[in-house]
mmCIF file of C-alpha atoms in Angstrom:
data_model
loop_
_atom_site.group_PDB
_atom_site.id
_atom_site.type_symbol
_atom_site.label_atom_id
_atom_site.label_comp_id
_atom_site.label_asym_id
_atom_site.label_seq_id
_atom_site.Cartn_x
_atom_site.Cartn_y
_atom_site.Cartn_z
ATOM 1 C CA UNK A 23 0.000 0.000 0.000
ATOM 2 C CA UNK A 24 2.850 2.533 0.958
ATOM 3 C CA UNK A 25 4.819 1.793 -2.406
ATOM 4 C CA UNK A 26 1.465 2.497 -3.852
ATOM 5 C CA UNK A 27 1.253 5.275 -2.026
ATOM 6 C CA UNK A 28 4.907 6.633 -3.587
ATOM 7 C CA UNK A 29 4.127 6.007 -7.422
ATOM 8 C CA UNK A 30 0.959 8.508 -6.516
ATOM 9 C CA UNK A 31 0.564 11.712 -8.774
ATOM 10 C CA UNK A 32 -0.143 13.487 -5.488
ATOM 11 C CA UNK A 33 2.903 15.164 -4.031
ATOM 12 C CA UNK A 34 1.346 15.056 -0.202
ATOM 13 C CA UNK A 35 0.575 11.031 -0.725
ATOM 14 C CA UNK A 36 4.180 10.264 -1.908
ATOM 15 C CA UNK A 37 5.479 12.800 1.087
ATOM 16 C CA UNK A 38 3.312 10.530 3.583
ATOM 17 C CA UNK A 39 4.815 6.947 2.180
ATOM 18 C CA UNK A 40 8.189 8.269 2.039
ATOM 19 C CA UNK A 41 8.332 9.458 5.662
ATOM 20 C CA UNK A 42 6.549 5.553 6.444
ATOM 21 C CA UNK A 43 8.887 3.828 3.970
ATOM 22 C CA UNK A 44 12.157 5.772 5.422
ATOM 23 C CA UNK A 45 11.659 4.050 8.793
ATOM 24 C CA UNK A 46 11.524 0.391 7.208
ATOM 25 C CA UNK A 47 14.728 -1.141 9.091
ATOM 26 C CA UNK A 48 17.292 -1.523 5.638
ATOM 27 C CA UNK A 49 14.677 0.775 3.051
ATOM 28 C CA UNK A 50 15.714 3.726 4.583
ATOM 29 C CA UNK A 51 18.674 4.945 2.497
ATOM 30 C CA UNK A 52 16.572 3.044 -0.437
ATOM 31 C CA UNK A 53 13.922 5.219 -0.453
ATOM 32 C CA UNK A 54 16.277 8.792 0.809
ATOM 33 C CA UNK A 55 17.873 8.371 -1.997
ATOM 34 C CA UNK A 56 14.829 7.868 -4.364
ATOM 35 C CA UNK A 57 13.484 11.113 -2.680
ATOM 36 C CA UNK A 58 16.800 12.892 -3.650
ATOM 37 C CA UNK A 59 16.431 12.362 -7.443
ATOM 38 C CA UNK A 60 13.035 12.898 -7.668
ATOM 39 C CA UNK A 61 11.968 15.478 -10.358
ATOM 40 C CA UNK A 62 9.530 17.204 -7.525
ATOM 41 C CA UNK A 63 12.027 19.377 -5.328
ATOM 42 C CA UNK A 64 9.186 19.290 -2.240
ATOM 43 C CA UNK A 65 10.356 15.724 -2.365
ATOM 44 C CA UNK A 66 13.963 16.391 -2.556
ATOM 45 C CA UNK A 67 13.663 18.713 0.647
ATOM 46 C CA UNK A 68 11.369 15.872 2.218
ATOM 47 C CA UNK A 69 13.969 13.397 1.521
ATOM 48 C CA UNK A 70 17.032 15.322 3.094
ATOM 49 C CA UNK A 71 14.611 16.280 5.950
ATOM 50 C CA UNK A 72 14.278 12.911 6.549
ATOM 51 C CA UNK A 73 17.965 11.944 6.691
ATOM 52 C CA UNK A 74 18.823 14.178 8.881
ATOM 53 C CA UNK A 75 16.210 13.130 11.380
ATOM 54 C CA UNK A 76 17.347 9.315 11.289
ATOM 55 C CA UNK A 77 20.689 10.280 11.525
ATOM 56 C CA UNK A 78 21.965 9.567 8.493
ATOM 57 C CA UNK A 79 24.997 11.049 6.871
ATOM 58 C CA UNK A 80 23.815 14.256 4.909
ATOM 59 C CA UNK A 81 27.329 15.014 3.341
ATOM 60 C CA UNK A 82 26.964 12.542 0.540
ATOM 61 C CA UNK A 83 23.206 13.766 -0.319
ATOM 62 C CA UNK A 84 24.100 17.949 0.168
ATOM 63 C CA UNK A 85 26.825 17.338 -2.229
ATOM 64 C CA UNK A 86 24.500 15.780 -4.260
ATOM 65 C CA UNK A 87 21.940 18.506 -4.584
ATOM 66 C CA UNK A 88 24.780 21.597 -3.820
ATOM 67 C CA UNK A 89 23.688 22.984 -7.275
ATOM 68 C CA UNK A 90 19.822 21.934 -7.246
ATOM 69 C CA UNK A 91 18.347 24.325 -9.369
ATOM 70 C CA UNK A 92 15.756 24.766 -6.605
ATOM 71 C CA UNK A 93 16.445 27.303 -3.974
ATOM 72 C CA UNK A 94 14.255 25.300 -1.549
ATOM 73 C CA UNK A 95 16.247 22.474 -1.967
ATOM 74 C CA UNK A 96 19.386 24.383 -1.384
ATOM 75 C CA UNK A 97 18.311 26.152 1.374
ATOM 76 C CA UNK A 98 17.799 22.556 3.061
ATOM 77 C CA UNK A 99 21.119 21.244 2.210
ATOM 78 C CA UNK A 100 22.612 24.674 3.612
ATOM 79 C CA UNK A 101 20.225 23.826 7.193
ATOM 80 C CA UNK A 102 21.652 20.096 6.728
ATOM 81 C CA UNK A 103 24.876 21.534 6.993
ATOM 82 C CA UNK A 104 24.609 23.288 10.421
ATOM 83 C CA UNK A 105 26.860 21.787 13.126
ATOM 84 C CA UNK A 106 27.907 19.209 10.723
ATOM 85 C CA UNK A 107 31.734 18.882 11.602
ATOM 86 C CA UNK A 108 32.522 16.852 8.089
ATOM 87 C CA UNK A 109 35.843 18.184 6.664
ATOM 88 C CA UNK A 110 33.328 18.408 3.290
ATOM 89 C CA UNK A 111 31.139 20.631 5.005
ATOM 90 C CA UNK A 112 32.919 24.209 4.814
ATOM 91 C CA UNK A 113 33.514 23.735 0.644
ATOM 92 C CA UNK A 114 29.979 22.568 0.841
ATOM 93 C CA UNK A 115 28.716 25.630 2.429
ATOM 94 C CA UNK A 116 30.934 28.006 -0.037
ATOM 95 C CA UNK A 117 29.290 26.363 -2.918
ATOM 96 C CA UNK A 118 25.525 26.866 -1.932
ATOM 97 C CA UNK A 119 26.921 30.735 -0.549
ATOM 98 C CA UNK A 120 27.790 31.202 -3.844
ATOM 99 C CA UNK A 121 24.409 30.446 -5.143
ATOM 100 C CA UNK A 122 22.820 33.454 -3.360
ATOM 101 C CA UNK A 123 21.251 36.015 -5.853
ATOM 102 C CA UNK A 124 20.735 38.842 -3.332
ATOM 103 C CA UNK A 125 17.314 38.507 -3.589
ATOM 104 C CA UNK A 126 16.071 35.792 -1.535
ATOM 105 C CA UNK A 127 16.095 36.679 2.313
ATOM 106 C CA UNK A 128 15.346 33.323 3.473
ATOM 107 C CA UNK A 129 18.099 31.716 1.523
ATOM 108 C CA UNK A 130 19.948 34.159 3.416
ATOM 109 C CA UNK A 131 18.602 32.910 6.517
ATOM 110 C CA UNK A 132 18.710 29.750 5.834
ATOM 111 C CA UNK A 133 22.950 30.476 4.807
ATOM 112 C CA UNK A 134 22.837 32.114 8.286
ATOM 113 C CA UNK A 135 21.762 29.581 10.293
ATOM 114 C CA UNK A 136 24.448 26.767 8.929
ATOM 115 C CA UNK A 137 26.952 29.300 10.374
ATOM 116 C CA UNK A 138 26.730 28.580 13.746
ATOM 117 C CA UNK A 139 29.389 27.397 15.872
ATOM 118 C CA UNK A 140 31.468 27.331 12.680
ATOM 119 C CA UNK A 141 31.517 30.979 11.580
ATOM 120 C CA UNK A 142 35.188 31.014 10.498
ATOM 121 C CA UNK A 143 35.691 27.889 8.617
ATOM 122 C CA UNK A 144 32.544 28.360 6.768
ATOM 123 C CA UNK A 145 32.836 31.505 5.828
ATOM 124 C CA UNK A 146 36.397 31.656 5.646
ATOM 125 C CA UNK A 147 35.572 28.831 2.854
ATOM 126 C CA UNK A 148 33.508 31.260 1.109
ATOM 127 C CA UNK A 149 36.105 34.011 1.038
ATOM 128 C CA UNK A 150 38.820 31.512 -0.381
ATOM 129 C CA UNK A 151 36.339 30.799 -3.212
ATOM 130 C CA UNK A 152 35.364 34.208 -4.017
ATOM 131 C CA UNK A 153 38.329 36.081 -3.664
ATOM 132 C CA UNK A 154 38.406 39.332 -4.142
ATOM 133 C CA UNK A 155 34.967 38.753 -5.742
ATOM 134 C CA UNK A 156 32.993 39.384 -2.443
ATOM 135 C CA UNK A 157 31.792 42.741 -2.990
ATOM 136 C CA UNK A 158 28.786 42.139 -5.010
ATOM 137 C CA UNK A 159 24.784 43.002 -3.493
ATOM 138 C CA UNK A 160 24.623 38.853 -2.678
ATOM 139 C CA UNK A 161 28.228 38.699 -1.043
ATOM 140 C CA UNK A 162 27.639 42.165 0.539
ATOM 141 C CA UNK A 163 24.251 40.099 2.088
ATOM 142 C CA UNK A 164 26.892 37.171 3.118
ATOM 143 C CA UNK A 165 29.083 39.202 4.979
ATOM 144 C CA UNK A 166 26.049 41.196 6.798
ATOM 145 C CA UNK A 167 24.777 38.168 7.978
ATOM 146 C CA UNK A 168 28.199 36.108 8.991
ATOM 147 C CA UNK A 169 29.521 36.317 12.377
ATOM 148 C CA UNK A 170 33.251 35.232 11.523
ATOM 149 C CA UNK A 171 36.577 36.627 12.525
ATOM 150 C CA UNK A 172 37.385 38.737 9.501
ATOM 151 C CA UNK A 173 33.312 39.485 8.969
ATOM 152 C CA UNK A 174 34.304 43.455 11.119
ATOM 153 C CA UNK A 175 37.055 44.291 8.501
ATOM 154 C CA UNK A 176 34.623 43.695 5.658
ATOM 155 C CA UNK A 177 32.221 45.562 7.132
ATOM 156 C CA UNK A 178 34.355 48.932 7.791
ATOM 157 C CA UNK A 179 35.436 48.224 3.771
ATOM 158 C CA UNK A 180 31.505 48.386 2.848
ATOM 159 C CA UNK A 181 30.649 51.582 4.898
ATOM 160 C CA UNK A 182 33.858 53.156 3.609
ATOM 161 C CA UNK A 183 32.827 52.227 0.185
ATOM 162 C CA UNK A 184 32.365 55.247 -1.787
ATOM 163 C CA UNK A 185 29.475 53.140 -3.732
ATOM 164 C CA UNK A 186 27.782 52.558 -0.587
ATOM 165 C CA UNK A 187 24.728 54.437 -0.243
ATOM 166 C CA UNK A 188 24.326 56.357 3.113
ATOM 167 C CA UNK A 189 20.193 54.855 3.209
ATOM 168 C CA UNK A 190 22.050 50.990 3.248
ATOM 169 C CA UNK A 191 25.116 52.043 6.023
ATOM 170 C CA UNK A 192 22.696 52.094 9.366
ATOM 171 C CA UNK A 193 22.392 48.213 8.024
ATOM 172 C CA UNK A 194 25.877 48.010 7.922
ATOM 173 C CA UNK A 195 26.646 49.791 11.526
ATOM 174 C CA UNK A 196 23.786 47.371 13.292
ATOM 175 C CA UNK A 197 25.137 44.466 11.696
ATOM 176 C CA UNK A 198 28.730 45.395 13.434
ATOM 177 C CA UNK A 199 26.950 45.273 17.088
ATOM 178 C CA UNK A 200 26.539 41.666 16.155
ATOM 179 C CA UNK A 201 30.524 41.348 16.093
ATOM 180 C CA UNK A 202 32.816 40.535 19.301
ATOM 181 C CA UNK A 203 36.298 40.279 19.885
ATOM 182 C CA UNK A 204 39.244 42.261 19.418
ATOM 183 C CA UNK A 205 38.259 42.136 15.509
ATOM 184 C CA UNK A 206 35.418 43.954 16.164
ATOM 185 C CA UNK A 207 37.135 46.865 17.952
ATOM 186 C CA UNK A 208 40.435 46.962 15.228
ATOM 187 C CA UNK A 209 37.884 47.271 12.951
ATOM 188 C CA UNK A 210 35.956 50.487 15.037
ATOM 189 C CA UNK A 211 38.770 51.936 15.533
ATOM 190 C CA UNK A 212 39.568 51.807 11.770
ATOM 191 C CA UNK A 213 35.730 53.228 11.319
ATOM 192 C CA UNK A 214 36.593 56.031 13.495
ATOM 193 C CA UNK A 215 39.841 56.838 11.956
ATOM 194 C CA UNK A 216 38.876 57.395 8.455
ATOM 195 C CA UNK A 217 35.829 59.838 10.002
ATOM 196 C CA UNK A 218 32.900 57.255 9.382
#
């Protein structure tokens, strides 16, 4: 009845036997990875929704859908990523940074949220891959929201920026109360020195 179910045209019928068939002991990667190359990308979310709840291994499935051309499934793999210690995970991360238009705030958020607890190697895997690159409206967004090491220097180079406009700066300036450490108060200091 459940593989029944899963061969439905009904996208909330196939969701339902997929989270039943994921907890057959020995289907469950069977059916993950069915849900990960399924053309519906509600399904592809489902199905990396549902790893990471039975504890399986995301790393292998993320880099499998790193350049999904839906933003809802990369904005799951991004929120499969957070506090996942995998070596894999910080290139992982850069990649599906990369993939931010500037335009969606809850890929943003989503970006965001995979930061915790590993604010500098994520983002400091981001950097490597942009290079000097970063400035751009999406990377600008990156380095609002980040909370790494080098994240205060950036800022200070945005509100400095002579292509800045003065309505976007108070977003810069709030975003820098977010910052700690003796980072954030080089980077002040710098602020203050150059008058901004």
């Amino acid at each position: 009845t459940l593989a029944k179910l899963w061969q439905s045209d009904d996208p909330r019928l196939r969701a339902r036997a997929l989270h039943l068939l994921a907890r057959i002991d020995g289907l469950e990667k069977k059916y993950i990875g069915a849900a990960i190359g399924d053309d519906n990308p509600d399904i592809r979310v489902t199905g990396l929704r549902i790893a990471r709840e039975r504890g399986i291994d995301v790393i292998p499935l993320v880099k499998q859908l790193v350049g999904d051309p839906s933003a809802a499934v990369r904005r799951e793999c991004a929120i499969a990523l957070r506090h996942n210690e995998s070596p894999a995970a910080p290139a992982l991360w850069a990649k599906l940074a990369q993939q931010h238009d500037g335009n969606d705030r809850w890929y943003l958020e989503a970006l965001g949220l995979a930061l915790d607890r590993q604010q500098d190697k994520f983002f400091g895997a981001w950097l490597e891959a942009v290079g000097s690159e970063w400035d751009t409206l999406a990377g600008r967004d990156i380095v609002w929201r980040s909370r790494s090491k080098k994240t205060p220097d950036l800022l200070v180079k945005i509100l400095l920026d002579e292509k800045t406009g003065e309505a976007d700066k108070p977003r810069y300036i709030r975003a820098l109360d977010f910052q700690s450490g003796p980072e954030k108060e080089a980077a002040l200091i710098k602020l203050l020195s150059a008058g901004g």
